[in-house]
XYZ file of C-alpha atoms in Angstrom:
684
model
C 16.817 -33.259 24.487
C 17.456 -34.406 20.912
C 18.434 -38.023 20.410
C 22.123 -38.597 19.839
C 23.102 -39.114 16.235
C 26.242 -41.146 15.552
C 28.836 -39.282 13.524
C 29.600 -42.360 11.439
C 27.297 -45.275 11.044
C 28.613 -48.593 12.302
C 26.834 -50.378 9.514
C 27.669 -50.621 5.855
C 26.728 -49.427 3.376
C 26.898 -45.809 4.500
C 23.430 -44.289 4.455
C 23.787 -40.791 5.917
C 23.136 -38.446 2.917
C 25.744 -35.862 3.862
C 28.426 -38.485 4.417
C 27.532 -40.248 1.167
C 27.876 -36.936 -0.658
C 31.191 -36.188 1.056
C 32.578 -39.602 0.087
C 31.513 -39.113 -3.528
C 33.236 -35.727 -3.730
C 36.351 -37.226 -2.163
C 36.359 -39.891 -4.876
C 36.066 -37.180 -7.557
C 39.087 -35.429 -6.058
C 41.434 -38.268 -5.097
C 40.770 -40.970 -7.703
C 41.828 -38.993 -10.830
C 44.954 -37.674 -9.094
C 45.907 -41.200 -8.058
C 45.501 -43.017 -11.374
C 47.316 -40.299 -13.283
C 50.463 -41.382 -11.464
C 50.132 -44.696 -13.319
C 49.618 -43.071 -16.715
C 45.837 -43.637 -16.823
C 43.241 -40.939 -17.581
C 41.581 -39.448 -14.513
C 38.084 -40.626 -15.445
C 39.234 -44.262 -15.191
C 40.062 -43.679 -11.551
C 36.494 -42.655 -10.715
C 35.108 -45.759 -12.451
C 37.571 -48.098 -10.702
C 37.006 -46.594 -7.256
C 33.247 -46.716 -7.856
C 33.602 -50.412 -8.622
C 35.684 -50.900 -5.453
C 33.358 -49.127 -2.996
C 30.165 -50.215 -4.730
C 27.706 -52.890 -3.639
C 29.489 -55.619 -5.625
C 32.837 -55.197 -3.838
C 33.468 -53.544 -0.444
C 29.855 -52.416 -0.134
C 30.837 -49.037 1.286
C 28.131 -47.317 -0.766
C 24.806 -48.734 -1.872
C 23.423 -48.126 -5.332
C 20.646 -45.889 -4.011
C 17.980 -44.080 -5.963
C 19.869 -40.817 -5.384
C 23.103 -42.103 -6.931
C 21.161 -43.665 -9.796
C 19.393 -40.340 -10.349
C 22.607 -38.335 -10.368
C 24.298 -40.926 -12.562
C 21.496 -40.769 -15.114
C 21.540 -36.974 -15.009
C 25.312 -37.074 -15.510
C 24.953 -39.210 -18.640
C 22.324 -36.823 -20.013
C 24.556 -33.861 -19.162
C 27.530 -35.516 -20.843
C 25.683 -35.932 -24.118
C 24.438 -32.338 -23.882
C 27.986 -31.002 -23.584
C 29.025 -33.148 -26.543
C 26.324 -31.510 -28.662
C 27.338 -28.120 -27.313
C 30.990 -28.683 -28.249
C 30.223 -30.077 -31.692
C 31.871 -28.067 -34.455
C 28.701 -27.267 -36.378
C 30.562 -25.363 -39.055
C 32.773 -28.351 -39.738
C 29.782 -30.691 -39.530
C 27.777 -28.486 -41.914
C 30.652 -28.308 -44.372
C 31.013 -32.084 -44.440
C 28.011 -33.871 -42.874
C 28.937 -36.862 -44.983
C 31.985 -37.402 -42.729
C 29.782 -37.895 -39.665
C 27.353 -40.015 -41.661
C 30.158 -42.193 -42.997
C 31.648 -42.734 -39.562
C 28.301 -43.276 -37.837
C 26.957 -45.740 -40.395
C 30.243 -47.637 -40.683
C 30.957 -47.702 -36.952
C 27.472 -49.042 -36.276
C 26.776 -51.073 -39.383
C 29.903 -53.244 -39.455
C 29.781 -54.293 -35.746
C 26.015 -54.782 -35.963
C 26.075 -57.080 -38.991
C 29.119 -59.066 -37.839
C 27.902 -59.113 -34.245
C 24.488 -60.468 -35.175
C 26.063 -63.260 -37.204
C 28.535 -64.084 -34.432
C 25.764 -64.099 -31.816
C 23.775 -66.629 -33.807
C 26.719 -68.796 -34.889
C 28.947 -68.830 -31.785
C 26.652 -67.967 -28.894
C 23.561 -69.796 -30.083
C 21.267 -66.774 -29.702
C 18.094 -66.211 -31.662
C 18.239 -63.606 -34.423
C 16.318 -60.969 -32.401
C 18.497 -61.582 -29.322
C 21.703 -61.492 -31.371
C 20.587 -58.286 -33.097
C 19.851 -56.641 -29.759
C 23.214 -57.688 -28.308
C 25.022 -56.470 -31.428
C 23.253 -53.100 -31.151
C 24.594 -52.786 -27.612
C 28.262 -52.706 -28.633
C 27.703 -51.291 -32.130
C 26.707 -48.013 -30.499
C 29.075 -46.184 -28.206
C 29.169 -43.750 -25.286
C 31.729 -40.970 -25.365
C 33.365 -41.992 -22.107
C 36.629 -40.480 -23.304
C 35.106 -37.117 -24.201
C 36.742 -35.387 -21.184
C 40.083 -36.630 -22.513
C 39.804 -35.033 -25.966
C 38.327 -31.909 -24.381
C 41.293 -31.581 -22.042
C 43.731 -32.155 -24.914
C 41.874 -29.473 -26.929
C 41.395 -31.612 -30.053
C 37.584 -31.425 -30.144
C 37.739 -29.318 -33.323
C 39.791 -31.883 -35.196
C 38.013 -33.171 -38.328
C 38.102 -36.801 -37.203
C 36.864 -36.011 -33.701
C 34.088 -33.865 -35.144
C 33.042 -36.819 -37.303
C 32.830 -39.026 -34.197
C 30.742 -36.436 -32.341
C 28.374 -36.126 -35.285
C 28.416 -39.859 -35.856
C 26.885 -40.525 -32.466
C 23.686 -39.121 -33.912
C 23.610 -42.132 -36.224
C 24.972 -44.840 -33.893
C 22.759 -44.087 -30.890
C 19.680 -43.437 -33.023
C 20.150 -46.727 -34.882
C 20.717 -48.634 -31.617
C 17.481 -47.258 -30.198
C 15.655 -48.045 -33.419
C 16.912 -51.632 -33.206
C 15.691 -51.812 -29.610
C 12.252 -50.528 -30.563
C 12.009 -52.897 -33.523
C 13.163 -55.978 -31.581
C 10.806 -55.309 -28.695
C 7.991 -54.728 -31.162
C 8.788 -57.977 -32.922
C 8.790 -59.771 -29.535
C 5.251 -58.564 -28.950
C 4.228 -59.638 -32.421
C 4.123 -56.089 -33.612
C 6.851 -55.999 -36.238
C 4.783 -54.113 -38.763
C 5.186 -51.143 -41.027
C 3.310 -49.101 -38.420
C 6.104 -49.732 -35.896
C 8.732 -48.276 -38.220
C 6.480 -45.306 -38.917
C 6.075 -44.655 -35.174
C 9.818 -44.773 -34.502
C 10.605 -42.522 -37.449
C 7.803 -40.152 -36.460
C 9.181 -39.867 -32.924
C 12.607 -38.928 -34.265
C 11.117 -36.284 -36.545
C 9.054 -34.791 -33.726
C 12.071 -34.708 -31.391
C 14.453 -33.060 -33.846
C 11.873 -30.627 -35.224
C 10.401 -29.762 -31.831
C 13.716 -28.990 -30.179
C 15.252 -27.283 -33.192
C 12.338 -24.946 -33.854
C 11.494 -24.202 -30.205
C 14.780 -23.882 -28.326
C 16.924 -21.472 -30.411
C 14.315 -18.702 -30.851
C 13.271 -18.974 -27.207
C 16.921 -18.822 -26.135
C 17.555 -15.729 -28.258
C 14.576 -13.970 -26.736
C 15.644 -14.954 -23.217
C 19.266 -13.910 -23.630
C 18.157 -10.602 -25.121
C 15.507 -9.683 -22.534
C 15.767 -11.695 -19.313
C 19.405 -12.411 -18.585
C 20.333 -9.615 -16.174
C 21.991 -12.177 -13.881
C 24.250 -14.803 -15.423
C 22.872 -17.639 -13.276
C 19.467 -17.113 -14.893
C 21.113 -17.942 -18.225
C 22.459 -21.201 -16.796
C 19.074 -22.100 -15.351
C 17.445 -21.468 -18.721
C 19.952 -23.766 -20.423
C 19.350 -26.455 -17.791
C 15.579 -26.224 -18.298
C 15.997 -26.515 -22.079
C 18.359 -29.492 -21.667
C 16.125 -31.571 -19.418
C 12.949 -30.548 -21.218
C 14.425 -31.933 -24.454
C 15.537 -35.112 -22.650
C 12.059 -35.531 -21.190
C 10.464 -35.014 -24.591
C 12.642 -37.803 -25.992
C 11.464 -40.157 -23.250
C 7.813 -39.233 -23.833
C 8.318 -40.129 -27.491
C 9.696 -43.555 -26.542
C 13.310 -42.571 -27.289
C 16.339 -42.252 -25.044
C 16.803 -39.153 -22.900
C 20.431 -38.939 -24.025
C 19.295 -38.406 -27.601
C 17.131 -35.470 -26.521
C 20.028 -33.993 -24.557
C 22.347 -34.282 -27.543
C 19.823 -32.555 -29.810
C 19.403 -29.775 -27.207
C 23.172 -29.250 -27.190
C 23.199 -28.897 -30.963
C 20.264 -26.465 -30.840
C 22.067 -24.219 -28.326
C 25.520 -24.680 -29.879
C 25.737 -21.351 -31.716
C 24.185 -19.355 -28.876
C 26.797 -20.296 -26.280
C 30.245 -19.310 -27.601
C 33.396 -20.981 -26.316
C 35.317 -18.943 -23.781
C 32.295 -17.078 -22.447
C 30.956 -16.979 -18.911
C 27.970 -19.199 -19.623
C 30.055 -21.900 -21.332
C 32.488 -21.844 -18.440
C 29.677 -22.374 -15.932
C 28.274 -25.268 -17.971
C 31.659 -26.990 -18.305
C 32.605 -26.403 -14.688
C 29.431 -27.919 -13.235
C 29.601 -30.845 -15.658
C 33.284 -31.666 -15.125
C 33.200 -31.160 -11.353
C 29.850 -32.720 -10.484
C 27.447 -34.287 -12.973
C 29.840 -36.230 -15.199
C 31.880 -37.612 -12.246
C 28.627 -38.869 -10.703
C 27.860 -40.657 -13.963
C 31.303 -42.293 -13.922
C 30.873 -43.299 -10.271
C 27.478 -44.793 -11.117
C 28.991 -46.840 -13.976
C 31.692 -48.160 -11.648
C 29.143 -49.164 -9.018
C 27.204 -51.149 -11.635
C 30.231 -53.326 -12.394
C 30.399 -56.681 -10.620
C 33.902 -58.149 -10.602
C 32.355 -61.384 -9.434
C 31.088 -62.064 -12.937
C 34.582 -63.366 -13.741
C 33.947 -66.203 -11.304
C 30.443 -66.895 -12.616
C 31.362 -69.904 -14.708
C 33.061 -70.302 -18.070
C 29.935 -69.318 -19.983
C 30.182 -65.701 -18.826
C 33.862 -65.526 -19.771
C 33.135 -67.144 -23.111
C 30.341 -64.695 -23.949
C 32.433 -61.752 -22.726
C 35.422 -62.854 -24.828
C 33.231 -63.147 -27.941
C 31.643 -59.730 -27.346
C 34.955 -57.987 -26.644
C 36.758 -59.665 -29.546
C 33.963 -58.808 -31.972
C 33.638 -55.251 -30.728
C 37.359 -54.410 -30.759
C 37.917 -56.060 -34.145
C 34.934 -54.553 -35.926
C 35.418 -51.085 -34.406
C 39.052 -51.169 -35.486
C 38.061 -52.277 -38.979
C 35.473 -49.482 -39.135
C 38.067 -46.926 -38.011
C 40.508 -48.117 -40.684
C 37.839 -48.003 -43.414
C 36.738 -44.492 -42.470
C 40.346 -43.294 -42.128
C 41.296 -44.680 -45.509
C 38.291 -43.076 -47.212
C 38.683 -39.712 -45.453
C 42.475 -39.595 -45.452
C 42.891 -39.518 -41.665
C 46.392 -40.089 -40.314
C 47.368 -42.742 -37.748
C 46.796 -40.433 -34.770
C 43.322 -39.457 -35.946
C 42.507 -43.120 -36.572
C 43.617 -43.968 -33.059
C 41.455 -41.247 -31.528
C 38.264 -42.236 -33.353
C 38.882 -45.866 -32.470
C 39.381 -45.026 -28.789
C 36.234 -42.915 -28.731
C 34.124 -45.523 -30.520
C 34.828 -48.434 -28.154
C 33.515 -46.653 -25.068
C 30.529 -48.368 -23.454
C 28.570 -47.325 -20.377
C 25.176 -47.377 -18.706
C 23.326 -46.854 -21.990
C 24.601 -50.258 -23.188
C 23.620 -51.833 -19.889
C 20.152 -50.281 -20.098
C 19.478 -51.909 -23.476
C 20.804 -55.216 -22.155
C 18.597 -55.031 -19.060
C 15.531 -54.468 -21.235
C 16.412 -57.559 -23.253
C 17.090 -59.548 -20.071
C 13.779 -58.567 -18.487
C 11.964 -59.456 -21.701
C 13.534 -62.918 -21.686
C 15.580 -62.416 -24.843
C 18.955 -62.421 -23.111
C 20.137 -64.682 -20.299
C 22.026 -63.889 -17.104
C 25.277 -64.987 -18.744
C 24.891 -62.326 -21.431
C 23.988 -59.700 -18.832
C 27.108 -60.486 -16.799
C 29.233 -60.543 -19.948
C 28.015 -57.068 -20.925
C 28.936 -55.802 -17.463
C 32.439 -57.224 -17.933
C 32.602 -55.641 -21.377
C 31.746 -52.289 -19.791
C 34.571 -52.713 -17.275
C 37.126 -53.403 -19.986
C 35.792 -50.635 -22.249
C 35.867 -48.018 -19.483
C 39.593 -48.671 -19.102
C 40.560 -49.179 -22.753
C 38.572 -46.328 -24.309
C 40.021 -43.358 -22.334
C 43.489 -44.918 -22.192
C 43.678 -45.459 -25.935
C 42.087 -42.088 -26.679
C 44.559 -40.229 -24.469
C 47.479 -42.148 -25.967
C 46.521 -41.270 -29.554
C 45.043 -37.862 -28.667
C 48.231 -36.653 -27.040
C 50.194 -37.488 -30.195
C 47.515 -35.792 -32.272
C 47.677 -32.626 -30.167
C 51.477 -32.559 -30.429
C 51.398 -33.113 -34.189
C 49.487 -29.881 -34.861
C 51.952 -27.449 -36.385
C 52.033 -23.913 -35.015
C 52.563 -21.264 -37.645
C 54.969 -18.373 -37.053
C 53.390 -15.815 -34.753
C 50.290 -17.900 -34.121
C 50.699 -17.973 -30.361
C 50.953 -14.178 -30.162
C 48.017 -13.246 -32.340
C 45.545 -15.770 -30.927
C 45.419 -14.153 -27.502
C 45.526 -10.355 -27.887
C 45.782 -7.889 -25.036
C 42.604 -5.812 -25.219
C 42.118 -2.397 -23.651
C 38.460 -1.723 -22.881
C 37.788 1.854 -21.744
C 34.591 2.202 -19.722
C 33.051 5.559 -18.891
C 31.614 6.063 -15.420
C 28.100 6.173 -16.853
C 28.594 3.512 -19.532
C 25.583 1.293 -20.279
C 25.657 -2.348 -21.236
C 29.145 -2.883 -19.829
C 28.524 -6.585 -19.614
C 27.882 -6.807 -23.372
C 31.164 -5.038 -24.052
C 32.956 -7.493 -21.761
C 31.324 -10.458 -23.506
C 32.447 -9.006 -26.840
C 36.010 -8.724 -25.511
C 35.913 -12.341 -24.321
C 34.805 -13.521 -27.764
C 37.840 -11.820 -29.284
C 40.125 -13.602 -26.826
C 41.625 -17.086 -27.008
C 39.613 -19.856 -25.375
C 42.501 -20.481 -22.985
C 43.134 -16.807 -22.407
C 46.420 -15.867 -20.743
C 46.752 -12.195 -21.651
C 44.293 -10.023 -19.742
C 41.527 -7.699 -20.774
C 42.414 -4.301 -19.333
C 39.439 -2.317 -18.064
C 40.246 1.372 -17.995
C 38.363 4.424 -16.746
C 39.792 7.925 -17.086
C 38.678 10.319 -14.336
C 38.877 14.024 -15.108
C 40.168 15.920 -12.064
C 37.857 18.508 -10.551
C 38.244 21.167 -7.972
C 37.465 18.752 -5.158
C 36.506 15.140 -4.323
C 38.765 13.682 -7.057
C 40.080 10.967 -4.755
C 36.536 9.996 -3.801
C 35.542 9.740 -7.455
C 38.592 7.596 -8.197
C 37.650 5.251 -5.346
C 34.111 4.911 -6.683
C 35.405 4.201 -10.188
C 37.798 1.537 -8.924
C 34.979 -0.148 -7.041
C 32.834 -0.208 -10.183
C 35.723 -1.612 -12.231
C 36.343 -4.377 -9.699
C 32.676 -5.326 -9.910
C 32.957 -5.527 -13.696
C 36.211 -7.489 -13.400
C 34.457 -10.175 -11.333
C 32.424 -11.002 -14.431
C 35.673 -11.865 -16.194
C 36.595 -14.186 -13.340
C 33.410 -16.166 -13.951
C 34.501 -16.619 -17.573
C 38.052 -17.582 -16.509
C 39.413 -14.660 -18.513
C 42.061 -12.599 -16.703
C 40.890 -9.010 -16.207
C 43.039 -6.141 -14.944
C 41.618 -2.783 -13.909
C 43.300 0.504 -14.657
C 42.366 3.996 -13.455
C 43.845 7.191 -14.876
C 43.422 10.789 -13.794
C 43.707 13.051 -16.819
C 42.074 16.241 -17.994
C 41.943 14.784 -21.520
C 40.052 11.468 -21.601
C 41.332 10.483 -25.052
C 44.911 11.143 -24.028
C 44.419 9.018 -20.921
C 43.086 6.130 -23.025
C 45.954 6.278 -25.518
C 48.523 6.473 -22.743
C 46.847 3.524 -21.043
C 47.133 1.477 -24.237
C 50.887 2.118 -24.287
C 51.412 1.291 -20.628
C 49.424 -1.964 -20.866
C 51.056 -2.881 -24.210
C 47.578 -3.401 -25.670
C 47.147 -5.079 -29.055
C 43.742 -3.484 -29.687
C 41.365 -0.954 -28.178
C 37.684 -1.870 -27.868
C 35.292 1.037 -27.305
C 31.536 1.302 -26.936
C 29.498 3.994 -28.688
C 26.083 5.161 -27.541
C 25.236 6.818 -30.911
C 25.225 10.273 -29.337
C 27.645 13.130 -29.156
C 28.622 13.276 -32.819
C 28.333 16.652 -34.510
C 29.957 18.582 -37.284
C 32.548 16.449 -39.061
C 33.005 14.100 -36.144
C 32.203 10.458 -36.807
C 31.616 9.193 -33.253
C 32.129 12.197 -31.032
C 34.958 13.919 -29.297
C 36.611 11.107 -27.293
C 36.545 8.240 -29.819
C 37.570 10.466 -32.725
C 40.520 11.789 -30.715
C 41.612 8.265 -29.818
C 41.504 7.284 -33.505
C 43.746 10.186 -34.397
C 46.251 9.614 -31.573
C 46.881 5.857 -31.761
C 48.153 3.528 -34.456
C 46.590 0.482 -32.786
C 43.512 -1.175 -34.250
C 40.428 0.392 -32.687
C 37.153 -1.531 -32.587
C 34.117 0.675 -32.032
C 30.928 -1.169 -31.194
C 27.291 -0.433 -30.588
C 25.770 -3.603 -29.192
C 21.993 -3.601 -29.131
C 21.758 -7.351 -28.549
C 23.918 -9.928 -26.695
C 26.819 -10.879 -28.928
C 26.132 -14.604 -28.541
C 22.693 -14.321 -30.194
C 24.231 -13.105 -33.475
C 22.916 -15.062 -36.471
C 24.920 -13.555 -39.373
C 27.700 -11.086 -40.011
C 27.334 -8.531 -42.797
C 30.888 -7.360 -43.537
C 31.340 -4.069 -45.424
C 34.628 -3.729 -47.337
C 35.466 -0.378 -48.978
C 37.331 -0.876 -52.222
C 41.064 -0.503 -51.791
C 41.093 -1.638 -48.174
C 43.169 -4.636 -49.248
C 46.121 -2.291 -49.766
C 45.946 -1.048 -46.163
C 48.870 -2.202 -44.035
C 46.504 -3.502 -41.326
C 44.100 -5.319 -43.642
C 44.992 -8.929 -42.806
C 44.839 -8.346 -39.053
C 41.402 -6.770 -39.441
C 40.239 -9.720 -41.560
C 41.504 -12.082 -38.881
C 39.446 -10.227 -36.253
C 36.346 -10.583 -38.433
C 36.948 -14.281 -39.133
C 37.705 -14.965 -35.475
C 34.461 -13.257 -34.505
C 32.491 -15.337 -37.022
C 34.198 -18.567 -35.937
C 33.610 -18.016 -32.205
C 29.951 -17.105 -32.800
C 29.395 -19.877 -35.347
C 27.806 -17.291 -37.650
C 28.179 -17.223 -41.447
C 29.450 -14.088 -43.176
C 27.997 -12.096 -46.045
C 30.858 -9.943 -47.345
C 29.762 -6.889 -49.270
C 32.566 -5.565 -51.483
C 31.869 -1.912 -52.161
C 32.423 -1.051 -55.813
C 35.092 -3.730 -56.156
C 35.518 -7.270 -57.451
C 34.617 -10.177 -55.205
C 37.092 -12.796 -56.473
C 40.062 -10.709 -55.338
C 38.770 -10.323 -51.781
C 37.631 -13.937 -51.628
C 41.190 -14.995 -52.417
C 42.665 -12.604 -49.839
C 40.253 -13.777 -47.119
C 41.364 -17.341 -47.846
C 44.972 -16.350 -47.137
C 44.087 -15.472 -43.524
C 43.944 -18.159 -40.814
C 40.593 -19.686 -39.734
C 38.056 -21.292 -42.054
C 34.572 -19.768 -41.869
C 31.506 -19.862 -44.079
C 31.393 -16.731 -46.241
C 29.700 -15.499 -49.409
C 31.041 -12.487 -51.328
C 28.820 -10.029 -53.157
C 29.435 -6.791 -55.022
C 27.572 -3.719 -53.772
C 27.318 0.027 -54.349
C 27.571 2.707 -51.692
C 24.287 4.192 -52.832
C 22.482 0.878 -52.334
C 24.240 -0.284 -49.129
C 21.707 0.985 -46.599
C 18.777 -0.290 -48.633
C 20.443 -3.689 -48.981
C 21.094 -3.963 -45.257
C 17.587 -2.746 -44.431
C 15.992 -5.405 -46.639
C 18.229 -8.374 -45.835
C 19.586 -7.916 -42.325
C 17.612 -9.048 -39.274
C 17.662 -7.560 -35.748
C 20.062 -10.278 -34.482
C 22.552 -9.789 -37.324
C 25.794 -7.902 -36.801
C 27.129 -5.379 -39.331
C 30.939 -5.149 -39.364
C 32.582 -2.387 -41.403
C 36.313 -2.179 -42.050
C 36.946 1.547 -41.858
C 40.408 3.075 -42.300
C 41.030 6.394 -40.629
C 40.317 9.429 -42.748
C 42.995 9.951 -45.406
C 44.400 6.422 -45.172
C 44.412 3.815 -47.946
C 40.894 2.502 -48.486
C 39.166 5.536 -46.944
C 35.898 6.573 -48.566
C 33.806 9.639 -47.702
C 30.756 7.410 -47.149
C 32.479 5.889 -44.104
C 32.242 9.215 -42.238
C 28.431 9.039 -42.067
C 28.056 5.250 -42.048
C 27.882 4.767 -38.238
C 25.100 7.327 -37.754
C 23.128 5.703 -40.584
C 23.610 2.156 -39.340
C 21.827 3.164 -36.121
C 18.559 3.457 -38.052
C 18.702 -0.047 -39.604
C 17.010 -3.225 -38.344
C 20.256 -4.767 -37.008
C 20.551 -3.610 -33.414
C 24.324 -3.976 -33.415
C 27.248 -2.913 -35.561
C 31.017 -2.752 -35.276
C 33.563 -0.636 -37.111
C 37.134 -1.922 -37.219
C 39.775 0.726 -37.790
C 42.918 -1.174 -38.837
C 46.380 -0.785 -37.379
C 48.693 1.479 -39.352
C 52.397 2.114 -39.321
C 53.432 -1.528 -38.779
C 53.257 -3.373 -42.124
C 55.464 -6.224 -40.832
C 52.939 -6.925 -38.032
C 50.203 -7.704 -40.561
C 52.126 -10.601 -42.154
C 51.769 -12.816 -39.064
C 48.065 -13.322 -39.815
C 48.687 -14.919 -43.197
C 48.268 -18.642 -43.722
C 51.502 -20.449 -44.587
C 51.100 -23.634 -46.604
């Protein structure tokens, strides 16, 4: 007989692991739904409930090693997703924006806070400097808010994300310097060690993670969960490296997110898995952990605690607001953007408490300061997301939508798959990249079965089963996928008819570089589709995963700008470059670059691009010398006889197969609908 085990312990706090886990998940579910009824962001609910059931209130849950572990992992994961979501193109175009925000948002509170700590709180200079560093830095507690409102790409928000590189790094430098000074080691060697650790961390992660990730995604990612496991290993390896170097794990996680940023495109399956696990599990555990650290009893711990807390909160809110106003005035941010960066910059969490605890244990800071910092965290965890959501919602609503923008951002894509097609997953990933991040319109998977003398129904059933298996991959990416099966003696006719019935905006087809003969460009089926449809047709040969693309080489035949589908095709190219975070090298064949550079600028989306003149006779040699295996060649190719057609385009696909780039795409623009093309132009 096994001993009886009580279903629920009669003692508090609850200790049974399964029950503790069930209670935590219940908090993650119920708390956000409850506080939203009162107009507060959902993440505040988790913090408040964590405070209520924690050891300093009802004592329902103890602050065990397991919760502390998951909370710390959640903080690391949060900073990783911030680095992953960072708009690197915007940051690269204007790194001075992030530097200005980071240095101002840290420098002003740090200088004023140090002076206030000495003058009003009677702290020593090292203690005042350490306390000022605590609230001069910030934790992006309200990141889930801006992510949900879809304003993470806003210029001001991007500056805040990049600015955390400066604020957190400077806070950790101050910690290292103060502790070194306490030990009598405030020497030039100390500064050299701290700077050297930062260099090793950034260089080590940046030069090791991206090439390893490209190799892994190219060769060892047959199952999508292996990709997630690789990302997790890279994340926590970088965080561990930071700790070994005497830095904070969150800094290593943030750097890892930046290093993997361009290799994990938004809207893909891998990004969806990362965001889902973070939003549903790791980040809520971090918020619960923060709530359980808060002790409401500090309010009753004498006037000294309230006095210190009031000074800290007043200094933090005032200086952060002043910093936000200074940055907004210099950068020309509007009131909504100013409100968002202020709300993001006042967030404080366990990282602030960790620095305070180090100072407390070293004897620099007293118990009154420790309790005051805990109270500051409580106020900040409520104010930061509330203010950010208030300003962020106005910011999201203020974005103007151009005519036709909603339609063209989320195209219906028809993706024909043959029964023996290889690399179907890469074609699906390519289709997802072309879709909107919040895709509503489906990707239509289509297979045309040619009827035979017998067993046609059996073949159709097998095809439908294969298509459903492929469609499940779209479900993992949260992209709607519909499957279509057609029985037709003529495959090309079945594809074209399918595009009409599904009201497709574009047809995406894979090419295996075989089957072309005579005057055919791609082979019988694709060439027939090109002749029978007016829709844009994108023909791809993907030799590497689309997310590992480093650069786009875009080939423009002279005169293509007069084609009635030119602007739509340019939008597809720019959308591809933007989603992949890859710069473009635009090769204008026997034309003038300034004209095409101006026309590209008229199309929505801002991407990094250089324009160069080239000759047809030198094109293959140029691509062979300059393009790397992970680059993608994109050629705009009108159908034969249309405006912009050149005889060299007929043989270009078969020649591109022999070049170092393993992948290329030809975009055959829409024709017959000149009014459709105008919706892709930018209206000032």
